[in-house]
mmCIF file with all atom_site columns, C-alpha atoms and ligand atoms in Angstrom:
data_model
loop_
_atom_site.group_PDB
_atom_site.id
_atom_site.type_symbol
_atom_site.label_atom_id
_atom_site.label_alt_id
_atom_site.label_comp_id
_atom_site.label_asym_id
_atom_site.label_entity_id
_atom_site.label_seq_id
_atom_site.pdbx_PDB_ins_code
_atom_site.Cartn_x
_atom_site.Cartn_y
_atom_site.Cartn_z
_atom_site.occupancy
_atom_site.B_iso_or_equiv
_atom_site.pdbx_formal_charge
_atom_site.auth_seq_id
_atom_site.auth_comp_id
_atom_site.auth_asym_id
_atom_site.auth_atom_id
_atom_site.pdbx_PDB_model_num
ATOM   1   C  CA  . UNK A 1 1   ? 0.000   0.000   0.000   1.00 59.00 ? 13  UNK A CA  1
ATOM   2   C  CA  . UNK A 1 2   ? 1.032   3.484   -1.040  1.00 65.00 ? 14  UNK A CA  1
ATOM   3   C  CA  . UNK A 1 3   ? 2.053   5.837   1.792   1.00 90.00 ? 15  UNK A CA  1
ATOM   4   C  CA  . UNK A 1 4   ? -0.750  6.384   4.276   1.00 96.00 ? 16  UNK A CA  1
ATOM   5   C  CA  . UNK A 1 5   ? -0.450  9.555   6.346   1.00 97.00 ? 17  UNK A CA  1
ATOM   6   C  CA  . UNK A 1 6   ? -3.904  9.637   7.959   1.00 98.00 ? 18  UNK A CA  1
ATOM   7   C  CA  . UNK A 1 7   ? -6.983  7.476   8.360   1.00 98.00 ? 19  UNK A CA  1
ATOM   8   C  CA  . UNK A 1 8   ? -10.621 8.472   8.162   1.00 98.00 ? 20  UNK A CA  1
ATOM   9   C  CA  . UNK A 1 9   ? -13.028 6.064   9.795   1.00 98.00 ? 21  UNK A CA  1
ATOM   10  C  CA  . UNK A 1 10  ? -16.699 5.512   9.194   1.00 98.00 ? 22  UNK A CA  1
ATOM   11  C  CA  . UNK A 1 11  ? -18.507 5.074   12.543  1.00 98.00 ? 23  UNK A CA  1
ATOM   12  C  CA  . UNK A 1 12  ? -21.804 3.144   12.298  1.00 97.00 ? 24  UNK A CA  1
ATOM   13  C  CA  . UNK A 1 13  ? -21.249 -0.549  11.485  1.00 97.00 ? 25  UNK A CA  1
ATOM   14  C  CA  . UNK A 1 14  ? -17.489 0.084   11.360  1.00 98.00 ? 26  UNK A CA  1
ATOM   15  C  CA  . UNK A 1 15  ? -16.754 0.812   15.043  1.00 98.00 ? 27  UNK A CA  1
ATOM   16  C  CA  . UNK A 1 16  ? -20.051 -0.433  16.495  1.00 98.00 ? 28  UNK A CA  1
ATOM   17  C  CA  . UNK A 1 17  ? -23.126 -2.236  15.165  1.00 97.00 ? 29  UNK A CA  1
ATOM   18  C  CA  . UNK A 1 18  ? -25.783 0.404   14.580  1.00 96.00 ? 30  UNK A CA  1
ATOM   19  C  CA  . UNK A 1 19  ? -29.119 -1.454  14.691  1.00 96.00 ? 31  UNK A CA  1
ATOM   20  C  CA  . UNK A 1 20  ? -29.010 -2.550  18.346  1.00 97.00 ? 32  UNK A CA  1
ATOM   21  C  CA  . UNK A 1 21  ? -28.202 1.060   19.259  1.00 97.00 ? 33  UNK A CA  1
ATOM   22  C  CA  . UNK A 1 22  ? -31.052 2.526   17.219  1.00 96.00 ? 34  UNK A CA  1
ATOM   23  C  CA  . UNK A 1 23  ? -33.440 0.010   18.788  1.00 97.00 ? 35  UNK A CA  1
ATOM   24  C  CA  . UNK A 1 24  ? -32.269 0.960   22.294  1.00 97.00 ? 36  UNK A CA  1
ATOM   25  C  CA  . UNK A 1 25  ? -32.490 4.674   21.457  1.00 97.00 ? 37  UNK A CA  1
ATOM   26  C  CA  . UNK A 1 26  ? -36.030 4.285   20.093  1.00 97.00 ? 38  UNK A CA  1
ATOM   27  C  CA  . UNK A 1 27  ? -36.982 2.422   23.276  1.00 98.00 ? 39  UNK A CA  1
ATOM   28  C  CA  . UNK A 1 28  ? -35.418 5.202   25.406  1.00 98.00 ? 40  UNK A CA  1
ATOM   29  C  CA  . UNK A 1 29  ? -37.434 7.784   23.480  1.00 98.00 ? 41  UNK A CA  1
ATOM   30  C  CA  . UNK A 1 30  ? -40.592 5.774   24.021  1.00 98.00 ? 42  UNK A CA  1
ATOM   31  C  CA  . UNK A 1 31  ? -39.882 5.558   27.767  1.00 98.00 ? 43  UNK A CA  1
ATOM   32  C  CA  . UNK A 1 32  ? -39.464 9.329   27.842  1.00 98.00 ? 44  UNK A CA  1
ATOM   33  C  CA  . UNK A 1 33  ? -42.798 9.783   26.056  1.00 98.00 ? 45  UNK A CA  1
ATOM   34  C  CA  . UNK A 1 34  ? -44.560 7.365   28.426  1.00 98.00 ? 46  UNK A CA  1
ATOM   35  C  CA  . UNK A 1 35  ? -43.364 9.487   31.349  1.00 98.00 ? 47  UNK A CA  1
ATOM   36  C  CA  . UNK A 1 36  ? -43.854 12.975  29.897  1.00 97.00 ? 48  UNK A CA  1
ATOM   37  C  CA  . UNK A 1 37  ? -46.233 12.774  26.938  1.00 97.00 ? 49  UNK A CA  1
ATOM   38  C  CA  . UNK A 1 38  ? -48.520 9.786   27.509  1.00 97.00 ? 50  UNK A CA  1
ATOM   39  C  CA  . UNK A 1 39  ? -50.954 10.601  24.699  1.00 97.00 ? 51  UNK A CA  1
ATOM   40  C  CA  . UNK A 1 40  ? -48.099 10.717  22.179  1.00 97.00 ? 52  UNK A CA  1
ATOM   41  C  CA  . UNK A 1 41  ? -46.666 7.502   23.617  1.00 98.00 ? 53  UNK A CA  1
ATOM   42  C  CA  . UNK A 1 42  ? -50.014 5.782   23.175  1.00 98.00 ? 54  UNK A CA  1
ATOM   43  C  CA  . UNK A 1 43  ? -50.586 7.074   19.642  1.00 97.00 ? 55  UNK A CA  1
ATOM   44  C  CA  . UNK A 1 44  ? -46.992 6.516   18.538  1.00 97.00 ? 56  UNK A CA  1
ATOM   45  C  CA  . UNK A 1 45  ? -45.505 3.283   19.845  1.00 97.00 ? 57  UNK A CA  1
ATOM   46  C  CA  . UNK A 1 46  ? -42.040 2.518   18.454  1.00 97.00 ? 58  UNK A CA  1
ATOM   47  C  CA  . UNK A 1 47  ? -43.145 1.113   15.053  1.00 97.00 ? 59  UNK A CA  1
ATOM   48  C  CA  . UNK A 1 48  ? -45.532 4.052   14.495  1.00 97.00 ? 60  UNK A CA  1
ATOM   49  C  CA  . UNK A 1 49  ? -42.823 6.574   15.400  1.00 97.00 ? 61  UNK A CA  1
ATOM   50  C  CA  . UNK A 1 50  ? -40.434 4.806   13.033  1.00 96.00 ? 62  UNK A CA  1
ATOM   51  C  CA  . UNK A 1 51  ? -43.052 5.081   10.304  1.00 97.00 ? 63  UNK A CA  1
ATOM   52  C  CA  . UNK A 1 52  ? -43.413 8.831   10.970  1.00 97.00 ? 64  UNK A CA  1
ATOM   53  C  CA  . UNK A 1 53  ? -39.659 9.264   10.631  1.00 96.00 ? 65  UNK A CA  1
ATOM   54  C  CA  . UNK A 1 54  ? -39.655 7.380   7.320   1.00 96.00 ? 66  UNK A CA  1
ATOM   55  C  CA  . UNK A 1 55  ? -42.463 9.603   6.033   1.00 96.00 ? 67  UNK A CA  1
ATOM   56  C  CA  . UNK A 1 56  ? -40.616 12.724  7.160   1.00 96.00 ? 68  UNK A CA  1
ATOM   57  C  CA  . UNK A 1 57  ? -37.466 11.490  5.409   1.00 95.00 ? 69  UNK A CA  1
ATOM   58  C  CA  . UNK A 1 58  ? -39.411 10.937  2.186   1.00 96.00 ? 70  UNK A CA  1
ATOM   59  C  CA  . UNK A 1 59  ? -41.145 14.298  2.391   1.00 96.00 ? 71  UNK A CA  1
ATOM   60  C  CA  . UNK A 1 60  ? -37.882 16.136  3.108   1.00 95.00 ? 72  UNK A CA  1
ATOM   61  C  CA  . UNK A 1 61  ? -35.153 14.920  0.755   1.00 93.00 ? 73  UNK A CA  1
ATOM   62  C  CA  . UNK A 1 62  ? -33.274 18.128  1.655   1.00 94.00 ? 74  UNK A CA  1
ATOM   63  C  CA  . UNK A 1 63  ? -32.758 16.611  5.123   1.00 94.00 ? 75  UNK A CA  1
ATOM   64  C  CA  . UNK A 1 64  ? -31.353 13.305  3.834   1.00 92.00 ? 76  UNK A CA  1
ATOM   65  C  CA  . UNK A 1 65  ? -27.964 14.148  5.388   1.00 93.00 ? 77  UNK A CA  1
ATOM   66  C  CA  . UNK A 1 66  ? -29.407 15.232  8.753   1.00 95.00 ? 78  UNK A CA  1
ATOM   67  C  CA  . UNK A 1 67  ? -30.887 12.495  10.942  1.00 94.00 ? 79  UNK A CA  1
ATOM   68  C  CA  . UNK A 1 68  ? -31.098 14.875  13.897  1.00 95.00 ? 80  UNK A CA  1
ATOM   69  C  CA  . UNK A 1 69  ? -33.362 17.264  11.981  1.00 96.00 ? 81  UNK A CA  1
ATOM   70  C  CA  . UNK A 1 70  ? -35.441 14.323  10.695  1.00 96.00 ? 82  UNK A CA  1
ATOM   71  C  CA  . UNK A 1 71  ? -35.870 13.007  14.213  1.00 96.00 ? 83  UNK A CA  1
ATOM   72  C  CA  . UNK A 1 72  ? -36.879 16.403  15.669  1.00 97.00 ? 84  UNK A CA  1
ATOM   73  C  CA  . UNK A 1 73  ? -39.328 17.035  12.847  1.00 97.00 ? 85  UNK A CA  1
ATOM   74  C  CA  . UNK A 1 74  ? -40.860 13.589  13.478  1.00 97.00 ? 86  UNK A CA  1
ATOM   75  C  CA  . UNK A 1 75  ? -41.343 14.501  17.136  1.00 97.00 ? 87  UNK A CA  1
ATOM   76  C  CA  . UNK A 1 76  ? -42.901 17.827  16.182  1.00 97.00 ? 88  UNK A CA  1
ATOM   77  C  CA  . UNK A 1 77  ? -45.317 16.000  13.876  1.00 96.00 ? 89  UNK A CA  1
ATOM   78  C  CA  . UNK A 1 78  ? -46.221 13.441  16.559  1.00 97.00 ? 90  UNK A CA  1
ATOM   79  C  CA  . UNK A 1 79  ? -46.759 16.102  19.263  1.00 97.00 ? 91  UNK A CA  1
ATOM   80  C  CA  . UNK A 1 80  ? -48.908 18.090  16.864  1.00 96.00 ? 92  UNK A CA  1
ATOM   81  C  CA  . UNK A 1 81  ? -51.134 15.093  16.103  1.00 96.00 ? 93  UNK A CA  1
ATOM   82  C  CA  . UNK A 1 82  ? -51.444 14.066  19.750  1.00 96.00 ? 94  UNK A CA  1
ATOM   83  C  CA  . UNK A 1 83  ? -52.116 17.619  20.920  1.00 96.00 ? 95  UNK A CA  1
ATOM   84  C  CA  . UNK A 1 84  ? -49.207 17.576  23.375  1.00 96.00 ? 96  UNK A CA  1
ATOM   85  C  CA  . UNK A 1 85  ? -46.668 20.367  23.790  1.00 93.00 ? 97  UNK A CA  1
ATOM   86  C  CA  . UNK A 1 86  ? -43.833 20.615  21.311  1.00 90.00 ? 98  UNK A CA  1
ATOM   87  C  CA  . UNK A 1 87  ? -41.737 22.140  24.103  1.00 96.00 ? 99  UNK A CA  1
ATOM   88  C  CA  . UNK A 1 88  ? -40.924 18.469  24.667  1.00 96.00 ? 100 UNK A CA  1
ATOM   89  C  CA  . UNK A 1 89  ? -39.087 18.122  21.333  1.00 97.00 ? 101 UNK A CA  1
ATOM   90  C  CA  . UNK A 1 90  ? -35.638 18.920  22.750  1.00 97.00 ? 102 UNK A CA  1
ATOM   91  C  CA  . UNK A 1 91  ? -35.851 16.846  25.950  1.00 98.00 ? 103 UNK A CA  1
ATOM   92  C  CA  . UNK A 1 92  ? -37.385 13.956  23.989  1.00 97.00 ? 104 UNK A CA  1
ATOM   93  C  CA  . UNK A 1 93  ? -34.584 14.150  21.434  1.00 97.00 ? 105 UNK A CA  1
ATOM   94  C  CA  . UNK A 1 94  ? -32.046 14.252  24.286  1.00 97.00 ? 106 UNK A CA  1
ATOM   95  C  CA  . UNK A 1 95  ? -33.464 10.989  25.646  1.00 97.00 ? 107 UNK A CA  1
ATOM   96  C  CA  . UNK A 1 96  ? -32.990 9.421   22.206  1.00 97.00 ? 108 UNK A CA  1
ATOM   97  C  CA  . UNK A 1 97  ? -29.564 10.952  21.667  1.00 97.00 ? 109 UNK A CA  1
ATOM   98  C  CA  . UNK A 1 98  ? -28.150 9.836   25.033  1.00 97.00 ? 110 UNK A CA  1
ATOM   99  C  CA  . UNK A 1 99  ? -28.932 6.234   24.126  1.00 97.00 ? 111 UNK A CA  1
ATOM   100 C  CA  . UNK A 1 100 ? -27.730 6.740   20.550  1.00 96.00 ? 112 UNK A CA  1
ATOM   101 C  CA  . UNK A 1 101 ? -24.265 7.632   21.860  1.00 97.00 ? 113 UNK A CA  1
ATOM   102 C  CA  . UNK A 1 102 ? -24.186 4.815   24.400  1.00 97.00 ? 114 UNK A CA  1
ATOM   103 C  CA  . UNK A 1 103 ? -22.468 2.539   21.910  1.00 97.00 ? 115 UNK A CA  1
ATOM   104 C  CA  . UNK A 1 104 ? -21.241 -1.020  22.333  1.00 97.00 ? 116 UNK A CA  1
ATOM   105 C  CA  . UNK A 1 105 ? -18.001 -1.202  20.361  1.00 98.00 ? 117 UNK A CA  1
ATOM   106 C  CA  . UNK A 1 106 ? -16.946 -4.219  18.298  1.00 98.00 ? 118 UNK A CA  1
ATOM   107 C  CA  . UNK A 1 107 ? -14.476 -6.141  20.463  1.00 97.00 ? 119 UNK A CA  1
ATOM   108 C  CA  . UNK A 1 108 ? -11.509 -5.368  18.174  1.00 97.00 ? 120 UNK A CA  1
ATOM   109 C  CA  . UNK A 1 109 ? -12.230 -1.651  18.167  1.00 98.00 ? 121 UNK A CA  1
ATOM   110 C  CA  . UNK A 1 110 ? -10.342 -0.366  21.241  1.00 98.00 ? 122 UNK A CA  1
ATOM   111 C  CA  . UNK A 1 111 ? -7.132  -2.382  20.818  1.00 98.00 ? 123 UNK A CA  1
ATOM   112 C  CA  . UNK A 1 112 ? -7.064  -1.436  17.129  1.00 98.00 ? 124 UNK A CA  1
ATOM   113 C  CA  . UNK A 1 113 ? -7.677  2.259   17.811  1.00 98.00 ? 125 UNK A CA  1
ATOM   114 C  CA  . UNK A 1 114 ? -4.814  2.180   20.337  1.00 98.00 ? 126 UNK A CA  1
ATOM   115 C  CA  . UNK A 1 115 ? -2.455  0.899   17.658  1.00 98.00 ? 127 UNK A CA  1
ATOM   116 C  CA  . UNK A 1 116 ? -3.761  3.034   14.786  1.00 98.00 ? 128 UNK A CA  1
ATOM   117 C  CA  . UNK A 1 117 ? -3.903  6.283   16.762  1.00 98.00 ? 129 UNK A CA  1
ATOM   118 C  CA  . UNK A 1 118 ? -0.314  5.762   17.914  1.00 97.00 ? 130 UNK A CA  1
ATOM   119 C  CA  . UNK A 1 119 ? 0.825   5.994   14.282  1.00 96.00 ? 131 UNK A CA  1
ATOM   120 C  CA  . UNK A 1 120 ? -1.729  8.058   12.352  1.00 98.00 ? 132 UNK A CA  1
ATOM   121 C  CA  . UNK A 1 121 ? -4.036  10.992  12.875  1.00 98.00 ? 133 UNK A CA  1
ATOM   122 C  CA  . UNK A 1 122 ? -7.551  9.503   12.925  1.00 98.00 ? 134 UNK A CA  1
ATOM   123 C  CA  . UNK A 1 123 ? -10.701 11.362  11.957  1.00 98.00 ? 135 UNK A CA  1
ATOM   124 C  CA  . UNK A 1 124 ? -14.331 10.231  12.030  1.00 98.00 ? 136 UNK A CA  1
ATOM   125 C  CA  . UNK A 1 125 ? -16.271 10.505  8.743   1.00 98.00 ? 137 UNK A CA  1
ATOM   126 C  CA  . UNK A 1 126 ? -19.950 9.734   9.127   1.00 97.00 ? 138 UNK A CA  1
ATOM   127 C  CA  . UNK A 1 127 ? -23.351 10.161  7.549   1.00 96.00 ? 139 UNK A CA  1
ATOM   128 C  CA  . UNK A 1 128 ? -24.890 9.505   10.972  1.00 94.00 ? 140 UNK A CA  1
ATOM   129 C  CA  . UNK A 1 129 ? -25.371 11.804  13.941  1.00 93.00 ? 141 UNK A CA  1
ATOM   130 C  CA  . UNK A 1 130 ? -23.281 10.082  16.615  1.00 95.00 ? 142 UNK A CA  1
ATOM   131 C  CA  . UNK A 1 131 ? -21.318 12.446  18.852  1.00 96.00 ? 143 UNK A CA  1
ATOM   132 C  CA  . UNK A 1 132 ? -17.859 10.852  19.087  1.00 95.00 ? 144 UNK A CA  1
ATOM   133 C  CA  . UNK A 1 133 ? -17.046 12.781  22.277  1.00 94.00 ? 145 UNK A CA  1
ATOM   134 C  CA  . UNK A 1 134 ? -20.094 11.326  23.981  1.00 95.00 ? 146 UNK A CA  1
ATOM   135 C  CA  . UNK A 1 135 ? -19.345 7.767   22.848  1.00 97.00 ? 147 UNK A CA  1
ATOM   136 C  CA  . UNK A 1 136 ? -16.222 7.743   25.040  1.00 96.00 ? 148 UNK A CA  1
ATOM   137 C  CA  . UNK A 1 137 ? -13.667 7.209   22.248  1.00 98.00 ? 149 UNK A CA  1
ATOM   138 C  CA  . UNK A 1 138 ? -13.268 10.812  21.107  1.00 97.00 ? 150 UNK A CA  1
ATOM   139 C  CA  . UNK A 1 139 ? -9.716  11.015  22.463  1.00 98.00 ? 151 UNK A CA  1
ATOM   140 C  CA  . UNK A 1 140 ? -8.471  8.704   19.695  1.00 98.00 ? 152 UNK A CA  1
ATOM   141 C  CA  . UNK A 1 141 ? -9.592  11.167  17.020  1.00 98.00 ? 153 UNK A CA  1
ATOM   142 C  CA  . UNK A 1 142 ? -8.468  14.625  15.950  1.00 98.00 ? 154 UNK A CA  1
ATOM   143 C  CA  . UNK A 1 143 ? -12.088 15.336  15.045  1.00 97.00 ? 155 UNK A CA  1
ATOM   144 C  CA  . UNK A 1 144 ? -15.147 14.110  13.234  1.00 98.00 ? 156 UNK A CA  1
ATOM   145 C  CA  . UNK A 1 145 ? -16.702 15.246  9.973   1.00 98.00 ? 157 UNK A CA  1
ATOM   146 C  CA  . UNK A 1 146 ? -20.429 14.579  9.702   1.00 97.00 ? 158 UNK A CA  1
ATOM   147 C  CA  . UNK A 1 147 ? -22.846 14.903  6.816   1.00 96.00 ? 159 UNK A CA  1
ATOM   148 C  CA  . UNK A 1 148 ? -24.915 17.093  9.096   1.00 93.00 ? 160 UNK A CA  1
ATOM   149 C  CA  . UNK A 1 149 ? -22.081 19.638  9.435   1.00 93.00 ? 161 UNK A CA  1
ATOM   150 C  CA  . UNK A 1 150 ? -20.991 19.564  5.784   1.00 95.00 ? 162 UNK A CA  1
ATOM   151 C  CA  . UNK A 1 151 ? -24.500 19.588  4.302   1.00 93.00 ? 163 UNK A CA  1
ATOM   152 C  CA  . UNK A 1 152 ? -23.976 16.593  2.007   1.00 93.00 ? 164 UNK A CA  1
ATOM   153 C  CA  . UNK A 1 153 ? -23.451 12.935  2.743   1.00 95.00 ? 165 UNK A CA  1
ATOM   154 C  CA  . UNK A 1 154 ? -21.133 10.187  1.540   1.00 97.00 ? 166 UNK A CA  1
ATOM   155 C  CA  . UNK A 1 155 ? -20.608 9.089   -1.225  1.00 97.00 ? 167 UNK A CA  1
ATOM   156 C  CA  . UNK A 1 156 ? -20.463 12.695  -2.507  1.00 97.00 ? 168 UNK A CA  1
ATOM   157 C  CA  . UNK A 1 157 ? -17.008 14.294  -2.639  1.00 98.00 ? 169 UNK A CA  1
ATOM   158 C  CA  . UNK A 1 158 ? -17.591 17.428  -0.474  1.00 98.00 ? 170 UNK A CA  1
ATOM   159 C  CA  . UNK A 1 159 ? -17.620 15.482  2.805   1.00 98.00 ? 171 UNK A CA  1
ATOM   160 C  CA  . UNK A 1 160 ? -14.344 13.779  1.831   1.00 98.00 ? 172 UNK A CA  1
ATOM   161 C  CA  . UNK A 1 161 ? -12.885 17.150  0.776   1.00 98.00 ? 173 UNK A CA  1
ATOM   162 C  CA  . UNK A 1 162 ? -13.843 18.588  4.179   1.00 98.00 ? 174 UNK A CA  1
ATOM   163 C  CA  . UNK A 1 163 ? -12.070 15.645  5.812   1.00 98.00 ? 175 UNK A CA  1
ATOM   164 C  CA  . UNK A 1 164 ? -8.896  16.189  3.800   1.00 98.00 ? 176 UNK A CA  1
ATOM   165 C  CA  . UNK A 1 165 ? -8.990  19.879  4.730   1.00 98.00 ? 177 UNK A CA  1
ATOM   166 C  CA  . UNK A 1 166 ? -9.525  19.182  8.432   1.00 98.00 ? 178 UNK A CA  1
ATOM   167 C  CA  . UNK A 1 167 ? -6.537  16.832  8.392   1.00 98.00 ? 179 UNK A CA  1
ATOM   168 C  CA  . UNK A 1 168 ? -4.417  19.171  6.287   1.00 98.00 ? 180 UNK A CA  1
ATOM   169 C  CA  . UNK A 1 169 ? -3.421  16.130  4.231   1.00 98.00 ? 181 UNK A CA  1
ATOM   170 C  CA  . UNK A 1 170 ? -3.940  15.529  0.497   1.00 98.00 ? 182 UNK A CA  1
ATOM   171 C  CA  . UNK A 1 171 ? -6.581  12.912  -0.428  1.00 98.00 ? 183 UNK A CA  1
ATOM   172 C  CA  . UNK A 1 172 ? -4.148  10.390  -1.930  1.00 97.00 ? 184 UNK A CA  1
ATOM   173 C  CA  . UNK A 1 173 ? -2.443  10.004  1.473   1.00 98.00 ? 185 UNK A CA  1
ATOM   174 C  CA  . UNK A 1 174 ? -5.671  9.377   3.376   1.00 98.00 ? 186 UNK A CA  1
ATOM   175 C  CA  . UNK A 1 175 ? -7.030  5.878   3.830   1.00 98.00 ? 187 UNK A CA  1
ATOM   176 C  CA  . UNK A 1 176 ? -10.785 5.807   4.350   1.00 98.00 ? 188 UNK A CA  1
ATOM   177 C  CA  . UNK A 1 177 ? -12.105 2.779   6.214   1.00 98.00 ? 189 UNK A CA  1
ATOM   178 C  CA  . UNK A 1 178 ? -15.770 1.810   6.118   1.00 98.00 ? 190 UNK A CA  1
ATOM   179 C  CA  . UNK A 1 179 ? -18.281 -1.000  5.762   1.00 98.00 ? 191 UNK A CA  1
ATOM   180 C  CA  . UNK A 1 180 ? -20.369 0.293   2.870   1.00 98.00 ? 192 UNK A CA  1
ATOM   181 C  CA  . UNK A 1 181 ? -19.100 -0.441  -0.666  1.00 98.00 ? 193 UNK A CA  1
ATOM   182 C  CA  . UNK A 1 182 ? -20.955 2.520   -2.194  1.00 98.00 ? 194 UNK A CA  1
ATOM   183 C  CA  . UNK A 1 183 ? -20.872 5.158   0.520   1.00 98.00 ? 195 UNK A CA  1
ATOM   184 C  CA  . UNK A 1 184 ? -17.394 4.427   1.840   1.00 98.00 ? 196 UNK A CA  1
ATOM   185 C  CA  . UNK A 1 185 ? -15.320 2.764   -0.866  1.00 98.00 ? 197 UNK A CA  1
ATOM   186 C  CA  . UNK A 1 186 ? -16.743 4.251   -4.038  1.00 98.00 ? 198 UNK A CA  1
ATOM   187 C  CA  . UNK A 1 187 ? -17.100 7.618   -2.287  1.00 98.00 ? 199 UNK A CA  1
ATOM   188 C  CA  . UNK A 1 188 ? -13.453 7.471   -1.200  1.00 98.00 ? 200 UNK A CA  1
ATOM   189 C  CA  . UNK A 1 189 ? -12.294 6.642   -4.724  1.00 98.00 ? 201 UNK A CA  1
ATOM   190 C  CA  . UNK A 1 190 ? -14.352 9.445   -6.265  1.00 98.00 ? 202 UNK A CA  1
ATOM   191 C  CA  . UNK A 1 191 ? -12.631 11.902  -3.911  1.00 98.00 ? 203 UNK A CA  1
ATOM   192 C  CA  . UNK A 1 192 ? -9.137  10.533  -4.563  1.00 98.00 ? 204 UNK A CA  1
ATOM   193 C  CA  . UNK A 1 193 ? -8.804  8.762   -1.191  1.00 98.00 ? 205 UNK A CA  1
ATOM   194 C  CA  . UNK A 1 194 ? -7.367  5.280   -0.684  1.00 98.00 ? 206 UNK A CA  1
ATOM   195 C  CA  . UNK A 1 195 ? -9.918  2.794   0.602   1.00 98.00 ? 207 UNK A CA  1
ATOM   196 C  CA  . UNK A 1 196 ? -10.217 -0.085  3.026   1.00 98.00 ? 208 UNK A CA  1
ATOM   197 C  CA  . UNK A 1 197 ? -13.435 -2.092  3.105   1.00 98.00 ? 209 UNK A CA  1
ATOM   198 C  CA  . UNK A 1 198 ? -14.216 -3.602  6.475   1.00 98.00 ? 210 UNK A CA  1
ATOM   199 C  CA  . UNK A 1 199 ? -16.225 -6.708  5.723   1.00 98.00 ? 211 UNK A CA  1
ATOM   200 C  CA  . UNK A 1 200 ? -17.286 -8.074  9.106   1.00 96.00 ? 212 UNK A CA  1
ATOM   201 C  CA  . UNK A 1 201 ? -20.191 -10.095 7.718   1.00 95.00 ? 213 UNK A CA  1
ATOM   202 C  CA  . UNK A 1 202 ? -18.660 -12.165 4.914   1.00 96.00 ? 214 UNK A CA  1
ATOM   203 C  CA  . UNK A 1 203 ? -20.442 -10.066 2.294   1.00 97.00 ? 215 UNK A CA  1
ATOM   204 C  CA  . UNK A 1 204 ? -19.678 -10.485 -1.407  1.00 97.00 ? 216 UNK A CA  1
ATOM   205 C  CA  . UNK A 1 205 ? -18.127 -7.460  -3.106  1.00 98.00 ? 217 UNK A CA  1
ATOM   206 C  CA  . UNK A 1 206 ? -20.642 -5.901  -5.555  1.00 97.00 ? 218 UNK A CA  1
ATOM   207 C  CA  . UNK A 1 207 ? -19.208 -6.590  -9.005  1.00 93.00 ? 219 UNK A CA  1
ATOM   208 C  CA  . UNK A 1 208 ? -20.340 -3.298  -10.483 1.00 95.00 ? 220 UNK A CA  1
ATOM   209 C  CA  . UNK A 1 209 ? -17.988 -1.119  -8.449  1.00 95.00 ? 221 UNK A CA  1
ATOM   210 C  CA  . UNK A 1 210 ? -14.232 -0.833  -8.344  1.00 96.00 ? 222 UNK A CA  1
ATOM   211 C  CA  . UNK A 1 211 ? -12.784 -2.982  -5.572  1.00 97.00 ? 223 UNK A CA  1
ATOM   212 C  CA  . UNK A 1 212 ? -11.185 -1.387  -2.493  1.00 98.00 ? 224 UNK A CA  1
ATOM   213 C  CA  . UNK A 1 213 ? -7.419  -1.039  -2.135  1.00 96.00 ? 225 UNK A CA  1
ATOM   214 C  CA  . UNK A 1 214 ? -7.601  -3.217  0.950   1.00 97.00 ? 226 UNK A CA  1
ATOM   215 C  CA  . UNK A 1 215 ? -10.186 -5.605  2.384   1.00 98.00 ? 227 UNK A CA  1
ATOM   216 C  CA  . UNK A 1 216 ? -10.132 -6.447  6.087   1.00 98.00 ? 228 UNK A CA  1
ATOM   217 C  CA  . UNK A 1 217 ? -12.478 -8.317  8.392   1.00 98.00 ? 229 UNK A CA  1
ATOM   218 C  CA  . UNK A 1 218 ? -11.497 -6.513  11.620  1.00 98.00 ? 230 UNK A CA  1
ATOM   219 C  CA  . UNK A 1 219 ? -9.805  -3.255  12.558  1.00 98.00 ? 231 UNK A CA  1
ATOM   220 C  CA  . UNK A 1 220 ? -6.985  -5.227  14.191  1.00 97.00 ? 232 UNK A CA  1
ATOM   221 C  CA  . UNK A 1 221 ? -6.257  -6.706  10.792  1.00 97.00 ? 233 UNK A CA  1
ATOM   222 C  CA  . UNK A 1 222 ? -5.982  -3.163  9.455   1.00 97.00 ? 234 UNK A CA  1
ATOM   223 C  CA  . UNK A 1 223 ? -3.490  -2.234  12.193  1.00 97.00 ? 235 UNK A CA  1
ATOM   224 C  CA  . UNK A 1 224 ? -1.444  -5.343  11.372  1.00 96.00 ? 236 UNK A CA  1
ATOM   225 C  CA  . UNK A 1 225 ? -1.435  -4.653  7.643   1.00 95.00 ? 237 UNK A CA  1
ATOM   226 C  CA  . UNK A 1 226 ? -0.334  -1.060  8.097   1.00 94.00 ? 238 UNK A CA  1
ATOM   227 C  CA  . UNK A 1 227 ? 2.376   -1.984  10.616  1.00 90.00 ? 239 UNK A CA  1
ATOM   228 C  CA  . UNK A 1 228 ? 3.715   -4.582  8.163   1.00 87.00 ? 240 UNK A CA  1
ATOM   229 C  CA  . UNK A 1 229 ? 3.850   -2.065  5.316   1.00 79.00 ? 241 UNK A CA  1
ATOM   230 C  CA  . UNK A 1 230 ? 5.922   0.394   7.315   1.00 73.00 ? 242 UNK A CA  1
ATOM   231 C  CA  . UNK A 1 231 ? 8.203   -2.304  8.822   1.00 68.00 ? 243 UNK A CA  1
HETATM 232 MG MG1 . MG  B 2 .   ? -21.142 2.456   8.136   1.00 63.14 ? 15  MG  B MG1 1
#
């Protein structure tokens, strides 16, 4: 592998599995509603609230990169229909967001971050709305670039360009690591980044897109590969 001077890391499904977290966060939101907005809780159990969010996402393609805005708009909609106060939007979102950042890391994540961060500047690069500082692993990273902050999501180049700028390192020296062939690998290539596909699930590479520079099954394998290259 060509010289790597920095690493950008996808978060959801790269550092932690996302679906268990979303399910816990939706349950935490529902618990909040049961306690503070019982009519909304009754009218919008978890599946109904999920449906509202999907409808909001469809109705607002301009918010495709901003899950926080989608979630708050869904709450506003639900409070409106139930007749309860939308002063609860922020505290309800906080209940969701606390659980959303209470992540359970993949078991290889911490030992790999120790080794990678010792040798490279690391930066988060996410379409999601996790707050790295609140997840407890922020100290490994020099920062985090999110679709919400940039205004466009992966695979589009601007979010990768913002990452390169934040690092102060040219794209060809940055290795982007992520689980999604389209969003992470193809997006990285389109922006001139190197790519590593983390395939934790034994997925088959989609034939229609250019393969990654590196395929790994764990982050520890990535640390090993990069240590070997520089040895
Ligand atoms: Mg991902």
